[in-house]
XYZ file of C-alpha atoms in Angstrom:
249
model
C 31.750 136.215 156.390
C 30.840 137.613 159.811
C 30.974 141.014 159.022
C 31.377 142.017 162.433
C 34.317 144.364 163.673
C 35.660 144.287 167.935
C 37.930 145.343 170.241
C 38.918 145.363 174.232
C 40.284 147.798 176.554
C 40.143 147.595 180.450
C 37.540 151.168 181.356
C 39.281 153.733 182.257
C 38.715 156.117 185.260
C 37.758 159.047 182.696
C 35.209 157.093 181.351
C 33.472 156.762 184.840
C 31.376 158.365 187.382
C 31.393 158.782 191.119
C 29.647 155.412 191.362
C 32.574 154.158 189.344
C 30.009 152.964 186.376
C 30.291 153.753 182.681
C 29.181 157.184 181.470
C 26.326 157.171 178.969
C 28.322 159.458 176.795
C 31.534 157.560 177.197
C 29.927 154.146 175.757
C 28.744 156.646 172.796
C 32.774 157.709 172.680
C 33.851 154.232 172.092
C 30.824 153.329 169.862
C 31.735 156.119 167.649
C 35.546 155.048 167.504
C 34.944 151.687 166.318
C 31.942 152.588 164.103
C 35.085 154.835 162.235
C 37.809 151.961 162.799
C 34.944 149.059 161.396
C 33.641 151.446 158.540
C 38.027 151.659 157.450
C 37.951 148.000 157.814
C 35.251 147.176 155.281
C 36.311 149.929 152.703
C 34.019 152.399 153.459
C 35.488 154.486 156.318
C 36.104 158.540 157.269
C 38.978 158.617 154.239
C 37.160 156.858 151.789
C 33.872 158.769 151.917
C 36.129 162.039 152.286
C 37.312 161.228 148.580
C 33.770 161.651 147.821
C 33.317 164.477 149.732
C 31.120 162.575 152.420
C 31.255 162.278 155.536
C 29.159 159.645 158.011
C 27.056 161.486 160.403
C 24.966 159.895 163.363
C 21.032 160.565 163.382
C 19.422 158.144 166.479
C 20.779 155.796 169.172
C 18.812 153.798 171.683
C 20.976 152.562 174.369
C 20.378 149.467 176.882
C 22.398 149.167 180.449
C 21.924 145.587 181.084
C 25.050 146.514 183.112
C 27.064 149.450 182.984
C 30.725 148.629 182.956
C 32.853 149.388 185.972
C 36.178 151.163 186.312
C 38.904 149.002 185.348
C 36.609 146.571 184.318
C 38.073 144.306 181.176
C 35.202 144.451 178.077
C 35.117 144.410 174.487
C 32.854 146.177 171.985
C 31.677 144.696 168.855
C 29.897 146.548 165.804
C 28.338 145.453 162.660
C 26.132 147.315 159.942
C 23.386 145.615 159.133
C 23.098 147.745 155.891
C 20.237 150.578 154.412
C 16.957 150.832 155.620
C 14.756 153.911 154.226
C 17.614 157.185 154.883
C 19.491 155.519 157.405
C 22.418 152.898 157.615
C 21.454 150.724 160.962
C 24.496 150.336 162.768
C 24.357 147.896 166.201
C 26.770 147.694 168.839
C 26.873 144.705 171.683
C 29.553 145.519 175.086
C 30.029 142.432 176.650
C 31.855 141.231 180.217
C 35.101 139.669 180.417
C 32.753 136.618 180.613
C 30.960 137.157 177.441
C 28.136 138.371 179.312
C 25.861 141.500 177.655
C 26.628 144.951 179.214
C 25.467 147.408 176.746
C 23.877 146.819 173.667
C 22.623 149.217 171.307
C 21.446 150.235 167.873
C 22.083 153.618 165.712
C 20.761 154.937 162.326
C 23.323 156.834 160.433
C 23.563 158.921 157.377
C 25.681 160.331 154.819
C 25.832 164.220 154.438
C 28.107 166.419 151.819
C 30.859 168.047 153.944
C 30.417 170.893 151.586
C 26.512 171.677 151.797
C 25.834 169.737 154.859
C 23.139 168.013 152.593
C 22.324 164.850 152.753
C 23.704 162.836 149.858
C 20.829 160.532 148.052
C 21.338 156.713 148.881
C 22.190 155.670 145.544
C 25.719 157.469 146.119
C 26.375 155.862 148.876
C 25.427 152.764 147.943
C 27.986 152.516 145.561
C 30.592 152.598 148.429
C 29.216 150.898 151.315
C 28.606 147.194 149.577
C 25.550 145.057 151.028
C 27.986 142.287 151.026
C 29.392 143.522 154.221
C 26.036 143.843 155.929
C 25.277 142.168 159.007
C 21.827 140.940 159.324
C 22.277 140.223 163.595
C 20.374 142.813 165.798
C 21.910 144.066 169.261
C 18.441 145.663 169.561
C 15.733 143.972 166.685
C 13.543 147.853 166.517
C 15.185 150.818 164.441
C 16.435 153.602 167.073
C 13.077 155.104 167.215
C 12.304 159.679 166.867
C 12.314 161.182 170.139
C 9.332 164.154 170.831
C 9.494 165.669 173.887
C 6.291 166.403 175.720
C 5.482 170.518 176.032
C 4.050 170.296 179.647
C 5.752 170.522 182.020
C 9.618 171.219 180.698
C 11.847 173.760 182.599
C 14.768 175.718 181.836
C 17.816 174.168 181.872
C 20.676 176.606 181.163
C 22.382 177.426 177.784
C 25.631 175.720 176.360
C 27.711 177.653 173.667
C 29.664 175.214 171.137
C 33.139 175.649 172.214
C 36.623 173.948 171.436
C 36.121 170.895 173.555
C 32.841 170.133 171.684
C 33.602 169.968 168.185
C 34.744 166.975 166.811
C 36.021 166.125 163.085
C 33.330 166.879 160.893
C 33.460 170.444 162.131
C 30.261 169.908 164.099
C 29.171 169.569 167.936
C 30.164 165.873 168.651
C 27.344 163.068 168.900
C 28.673 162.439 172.949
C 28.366 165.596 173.579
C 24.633 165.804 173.212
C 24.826 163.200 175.925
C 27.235 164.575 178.377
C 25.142 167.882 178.488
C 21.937 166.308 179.101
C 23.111 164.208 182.035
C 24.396 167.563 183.332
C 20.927 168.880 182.969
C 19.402 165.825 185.287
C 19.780 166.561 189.278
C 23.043 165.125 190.487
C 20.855 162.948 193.047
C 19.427 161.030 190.374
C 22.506 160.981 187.988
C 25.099 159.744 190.277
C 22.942 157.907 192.282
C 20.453 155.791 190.102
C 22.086 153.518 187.401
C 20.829 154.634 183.637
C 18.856 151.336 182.178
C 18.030 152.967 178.791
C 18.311 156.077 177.144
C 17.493 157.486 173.432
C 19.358 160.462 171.162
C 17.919 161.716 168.015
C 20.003 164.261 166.275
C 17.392 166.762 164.982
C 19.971 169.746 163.089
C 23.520 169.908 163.424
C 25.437 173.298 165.746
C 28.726 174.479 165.109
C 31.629 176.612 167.158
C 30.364 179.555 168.744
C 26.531 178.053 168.678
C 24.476 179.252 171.657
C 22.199 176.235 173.205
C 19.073 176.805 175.158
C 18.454 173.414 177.252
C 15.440 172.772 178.517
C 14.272 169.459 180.602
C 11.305 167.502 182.081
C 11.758 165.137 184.832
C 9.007 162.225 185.269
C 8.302 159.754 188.392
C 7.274 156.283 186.803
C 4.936 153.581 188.689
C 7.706 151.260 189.203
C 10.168 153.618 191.257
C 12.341 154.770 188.226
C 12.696 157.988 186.910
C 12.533 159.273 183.103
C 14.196 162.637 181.709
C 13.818 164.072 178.743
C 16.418 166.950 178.026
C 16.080 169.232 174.785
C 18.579 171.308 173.323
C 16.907 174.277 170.870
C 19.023 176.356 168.516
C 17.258 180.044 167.951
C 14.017 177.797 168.204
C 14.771 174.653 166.372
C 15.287 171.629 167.890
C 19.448 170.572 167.941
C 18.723 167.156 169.421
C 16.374 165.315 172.063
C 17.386 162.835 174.440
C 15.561 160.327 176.827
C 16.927 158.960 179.617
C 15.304 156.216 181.885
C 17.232 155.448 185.172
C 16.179 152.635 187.526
């Protein structure tokens, strides 16, 4: 048994930028849908854990652009689990061209918190629902989505976000995408919709909620080989909401 869980859809214009290429937050849209839609599959999805009162929450991503997809371009996303490791369920994701060709891959860590304490509930529990026997051992990307620190020299304001309608997604939280969307906002729109993103890394450091005040804050970094490196930080009354690293060529 494969274990493995895909579908195809042509990219919409939505999902795009003015270079016509993929959103980083829009690829985290569609890995989240079929992360829900391959969890259902396998017996272990959103309604399932919800009997338990559970609820799958993402910790980590690290994302590769071999390619980023272009508007109306025909691709399909696969996902497999590829089962516990420590706290987190690795979860990988592979975007290929019409051609079978690689255009994304990536690899997530996720983890199981009570929807009622918003604690996280011990692996045994979950265990008992997720079976290893629909584990995946394949790896998109072989290395565990690594913790993100942002350097302290050198960051600069980056304007506030409060958690509004548009932001909050079933769990009752700020959305995983999000994250994303706001710190490509806080890059300069010279780099962002001019330089193609080759990699970029989210941890998800403590979760905000409706009416949640965000103070961004960013550092921008010129590497040897021409590219350019962000790292965007989003702090809730001092404690770190999430961190996100973003290298574009």
């Amino acid at each position: 048994m494969e274990n493995k869980y895909n579908t195809a859809f042509a990219v919409p214009c939505y999902d795009t930028d003015a270079s016509f290429r993929m959103k980083p937050s829009a690829f985290m849209d569609h890995a989240q849908e079929i992360a829900y839609a391959a969890a259902k599959h396998f017996g272990f999805g959103y309604e399932t854990l919800g009997e338990h009162s559970a609820a799958w929450v993402l910790s980590r991503m690290h994302i590769i652009f071999e390619r980023a997809p272009l508007w109306r371009e025909n691709v399909r996303l696969e996902t497999w689990h590829k089962g516990l490791d420590g706290l987190f369920f690795n979860r990988d994701f592979r975007m290929t061209a019409e051609d079978g060709t690689p255009a994304v891959l990536a690899t997530s860590a996720w983890i199981v918190i009570d929807t009622a304490t918003r604690r996280l509930v011990r692996s045994a529990d979950v265990l008992r629902i997720v079976p290893d026997t629909t584990a995946c051992p394949d790896n998109a990307i072989v290395e565990q989505a690594p913790k993100i620190i942002m350097p302290r020299e050198g960051r600069e304001d980056a304007g506030l976000r409060v958690v509004s309608y548009g932001d909050v997604d079933i769990v009752g939280h700020t959305n995983n995408a999000r994250y994303m969307a706001w710190a490509m906002d806080a890059v300069d729109y010279a780099d962002a919709s001019t330089r193609p993103v080759r990699e970029a890394w989210i941890n998800f450091n403590h979760e905000t909620r409706p009416g949640d005040t965000i103070a961004l804050s960013r550092l921008r970094l010129n590497l040897p080989d021409g590219g350019v490196e962000y790292y965007v930080e989003g702090t809730l009354e001092g404690r770190s909401a999430f961190t996100v690293k973003i290298l574009f060529a």
